[in-house]
mmCIF file with all atom_site columns, C-alpha atoms in Angstrom:
data_model
loop_
_atom_site.group_PDB
_atom_site.id
_atom_site.type_symbol
_atom_site.label_atom_id
_atom_site.label_alt_id
_atom_site.label_comp_id
_atom_site.label_asym_id
_atom_site.label_entity_id
_atom_site.label_seq_id
_atom_site.pdbx_PDB_ins_code
_atom_site.Cartn_x
_atom_site.Cartn_y
_atom_site.Cartn_z
_atom_site.occupancy
_atom_site.B_iso_or_equiv
_atom_site.pdbx_formal_charge
_atom_site.auth_seq_id
_atom_site.auth_comp_id
_atom_site.auth_asym_id
_atom_site.auth_atom_id
_atom_site.pdbx_PDB_model_num
ATOM 1  C CA . GLN A 1 1  ? -135.303 120.966 -47.549 1.00 90.00 ? 560 GLN A CA 1
ATOM 2  C CA . HIS A 1 2  ? -137.065 119.278 -50.625 1.00 91.00 ? 561 HIS A CA 1
ATOM 3  C CA . ALA A 1 3  ? -140.368 121.507 -50.033 1.00 92.00 ? 562 ALA A CA 1
ATOM 4  C CA . TYR A 1 4  ? -138.037 124.635 -50.234 1.00 91.00 ? 563 TYR A CA 1
ATOM 5  C CA . GLY A 1 5  ? -136.373 123.606 -53.492 1.00 91.00 ? 564 GLY A CA 1
ATOM 6  C CA . GLN A 1 6  ? -132.894 123.059 -51.788 1.00 95.00 ? 565 GLN A CA 1
ATOM 7  C CA . ALA A 1 7  ? -132.779 119.445 -52.226 1.00 97.00 ? 566 ALA A CA 1
ATOM 8  C CA . ILE A 1 8  ? -133.266 116.992 -54.949 1.00 97.00 ? 567 ILE A CA 1
ATOM 9  C CA . ASP A 1 9  ? -133.041 113.177 -55.229 1.00 97.00 ? 568 ASP A CA 1
ATOM 10 C CA . VAL A 1 10 ? -131.996 111.614 -58.277 1.00 97.00 ? 569 VAL A CA 1
ATOM 11 C CA . ASN A 1 11 ? -132.383 108.086 -59.655 1.00 96.00 ? 570 ASN A CA 1
ATOM 12 C CA . PRO A 1 12 ? -133.441 106.245 -56.012 1.00 97.00 ? 571 PRO A CA 1
ATOM 13 C CA . PHE A 1 13 ? -133.352 103.006 -57.621 1.00 96.00 ? 572 PHE A CA 1
ATOM 14 C CA . ASP A 1 14 ? -129.676 102.994 -58.573 1.00 97.00 ? 573 ASP A CA 1
ATOM 15 C CA . ASN A 1 15 ? -129.184 105.370 -55.582 1.00 98.00 ? 574 ASN A CA 1
ATOM 16 C CA . PRO A 1 16 ? -130.722 104.000 -52.619 1.00 98.00 ? 575 PRO A CA 1
ATOM 17 C CA . GLU A 1 17 ? -130.739 105.485 -49.087 1.00 98.00 ? 576 GLU A CA 1
ATOM 18 C CA . VAL A 1 18 ? -129.304 103.002 -46.652 1.00 97.00 ? 577 VAL A CA 1
ATOM 19 C CA . LYS A 1 19 ? -129.720 103.108 -42.685 1.00 96.00 ? 578 LYS A CA 1
ATOM 20 C CA . ARG A 1 20 ? -127.904 99.525  -41.252 1.00 91.00 ? 579 ARG A CA 1
ATOM 21 C CA . ASP A 1 21 ? -130.030 96.761  -42.752 1.00 91.00 ? 580 ASP A CA 1
ATOM 22 C CA . LEU A 1 22 ? -132.712 99.020  -44.386 1.00 96.00 ? 581 LEU A CA 1
ATOM 23 C CA . VAL A 1 23 ? -132.794 99.963  -47.736 1.00 97.00 ? 582 VAL A CA 1
ATOM 24 C CA . LEU A 1 24 ? -135.146 102.177 -49.564 1.00 97.00 ? 583 LEU A CA 1
ATOM 25 C CA . PRO A 1 25 ? -136.628 101.653 -51.966 1.00 97.00 ? 584 PRO A CA 1
ATOM 26 C CA . GLU A 1 26 ? -136.478 98.140  -50.823 1.00 94.00 ? 585 GLU A CA 1
ATOM 27 C CA . LEU A 1 27 ? -136.047 96.212  -54.055 1.00 95.00 ? 586 LEU A CA 1
ATOM 28 C CA . ALA A 1 28 ? -132.970 98.068  -54.433 1.00 96.00 ? 587 ALA A CA 1
ATOM 29 C CA . SER A 1 29 ? -130.950 96.229  -51.898 1.00 95.00 ? 588 SER A CA 1
ATOM 30 C CA . ALA A 1 30 ? -128.322 95.221  -54.646 1.00 94.00 ? 589 ALA A CA 1
ATOM 31 C CA . TYR A 1 31 ? -127.149 98.648  -54.913 1.00 96.00 ? 590 TYR A CA 1
ATOM 32 C CA . LYS A 1 32 ? -126.494 98.777  -51.246 1.00 94.00 ? 591 LYS A CA 1
ATOM 33 C CA . ASN A 1 33 ? -123.024 97.342  -52.191 1.00 93.00 ? 592 ASN A CA 1
ATOM 34 C CA . ARG A 1 34 ? -121.331 100.546 -53.966 1.00 92.00 ? 593 ARG A CA 1
ATOM 35 C CA . THR A 1 35 ? -118.170 98.225  -55.022 1.00 94.00 ? 594 THR A CA 1
ATOM 36 C CA . TRP A 1 36 ? -119.958 96.806  -58.089 1.00 92.00 ? 595 TRP A CA 1
ATOM 37 C CA . HIS A 1 37 ? -120.256 100.066 -60.538 1.00 93.00 ? 596 HIS A CA 1
ATOM 38 C CA . ARG A 1 38 ? -123.032 99.949  -62.373 1.00 94.00 ? 597 ARG A CA 1
ATOM 39 C CA . ALA A 1 39 ? -124.601 102.771 -65.025 1.00 93.00 ? 598 ALA A CA 1
ATOM 40 C CA . GLY A 1 40 ? -126.555 105.117 -63.321 1.00 95.00 ? 599 GLY A CA 1
ATOM 41 C CA . MET A 1 41 ? -124.860 104.884 -59.749 1.00 97.00 ? 600 MET A CA 1
ATOM 42 C CA . PHE A 1 42 ? -123.667 107.981 -58.093 1.00 98.00 ? 601 PHE A CA 1
ATOM 43 C CA . LEU A 1 43 ? -119.939 107.451 -56.697 1.00 97.00 ? 602 LEU A CA 1
ATOM 44 C CA . PRO A 1 44 ? -117.431 109.610 -55.157 1.00 96.00 ? 603 PRO A CA 1
ATOM 45 C CA . GLY A 1 45 ? -115.787 111.607 -57.592 1.00 95.00 ? 604 GLY A CA 1
ATOM 46 C CA . GLY A 1 46 ? -118.123 110.598 -60.121 1.00 96.00 ? 605 GLY A CA 1
ATOM 47 C CA . ALA A 1 47 ? -119.196 113.270 -62.763 1.00 96.00 ? 606 ALA A CA 1
ATOM 48 C CA . ALA A 1 48 ? -122.765 113.934 -61.110 1.00 96.00 ? 607 ALA A CA 1
ATOM 49 C CA . VAL A 1 49 ? -121.249 114.188 -57.481 1.00 98.00 ? 608 VAL A CA 1
ATOM 50 C CA . ARG A 1 50 ? -118.674 116.512 -58.735 1.00 97.00 ? 609 ARG A CA 1
ATOM 51 C CA . ALA A 1 51 ? -121.225 118.609 -60.592 1.00 97.00 ? 610 ALA A CA 1
ATOM 52 C CA . PHE A 1 52 ? -123.275 119.506 -57.724 1.00 97.00 ? 611 PHE A CA 1
ATOM 53 C CA . THR A 1 53 ? -120.432 119.481 -55.181 1.00 96.00 ? 612 THR A CA 1
ATOM 54 C CA . SER A 1 54 ? -118.587 122.215 -57.530 1.00 96.00 ? 613 SER A CA 1
ATOM 55 C CA . GLN A 1 55 ? -122.153 124.328 -56.647 1.00 95.00 ? 614 GLN A CA 1
ATOM 56 C CA . GLY A 1 56 ? -121.667 123.863 -53.222 1.00 96.00 ? 615 GLY A CA 1
ATOM 57 C CA . TRP A 1 57 ? -124.365 121.267 -52.882 1.00 97.00 ? 616 TRP A CA 1
ATOM 58 C CA . GLY A 1 58 ? -123.442 118.605 -50.562 1.00 97.00 ? 617 GLY A CA 1
ATOM 59 C CA . TRP A 1 59 ? -124.212 114.922 -50.939 1.00 98.00 ? 618 TRP A CA 1
ATOM 60 C CA . GLY A 1 60 ? -125.874 112.151 -48.928 1.00 97.00 ? 619 GLY A CA 1
ATOM 61 C CA . GLY A 1 61 ? -123.441 109.368 -50.023 1.00 97.00 ? 620 GLY A CA 1
ATOM 62 C CA . ASN A 1 62 ? -120.585 111.405 -48.121 1.00 96.00 ? 621 ASN A CA 1
ATOM 63 C CA . TRP A 1 63 ? -122.914 111.271 -44.411 1.00 95.00 ? 622 TRP A CA 1
ATOM 64 C CA . THR A 1 64 ? -121.630 109.016 -41.693 1.00 92.00 ? 623 THR A CA 1
ATOM 65 C CA . SER A 1 65 ? -124.492 107.678 -39.964 1.00 90.00 ? 624 SER A CA 1
ATOM 66 C CA . SER A 1 66 ? -126.133 106.561 -43.183 1.00 95.00 ? 625 SER A CA 1
ATOM 67 C CA . LYS A 1 67 ? -126.276 106.817 -47.122 1.00 97.00 ? 626 LYS A CA 1
ATOM 68 C CA . ASP A 1 68 ? -128.677 108.456 -48.834 1.00 97.00 ? 627 ASP A CA 1
ATOM 69 C CA . TYR A 1 69 ? -126.824 107.987 -52.554 1.00 98.00 ? 628 TYR A CA 1
ATOM 70 C CA . MET A 1 70 ? -129.681 109.749 -54.286 1.00 98.00 ? 629 MET A CA 1
ATOM 71 C CA . HIS A 1 71 ? -129.625 113.105 -52.151 1.00 98.00 ? 630 HIS A CA 1
ATOM 72 C CA . PHE A 1 72 ? -127.894 116.449 -53.309 1.00 98.00 ? 631 PHE A CA 1
ATOM 73 C CA . SER A 1 73 ? -128.833 119.305 -51.283 1.00 97.00 ? 632 SER A CA 1
ATOM 74 C CA . ALA A 1 74 ? -127.948 123.145 -51.194 1.00 96.00 ? 633 ALA A CA 1
ATOM 75 C CA . THR A 1 75 ? -127.617 122.641 -47.179 1.00 91.00 ? 634 THR A CA 1
ATOM 76 C CA . GLY A 1 76 ? -125.828 119.558 -47.088 1.00 80.00 ? 635 GLY A CA 1
ATOM 77 C CA . THR A 1 77 ? -128.425 118.148 -45.125 1.00 81.00 ? 636 THR A CA 1
#
């Protein structure tokens, strides 16, 4: 989706990709805990998430099997 201009990753350090115990980027593991809200984090109902989803884009933070908090896409994938 990225190659076709239909997806974007924003601020990956504060919004890592999380698959079980794997956190990417690796040094961003402190941001796996989403209950401690810090500047730059995308959260459900937050301004960035609302802006993208209001335009029909999906957010990787809503995925169920893994989380990709940095990821927004026009197709939802």
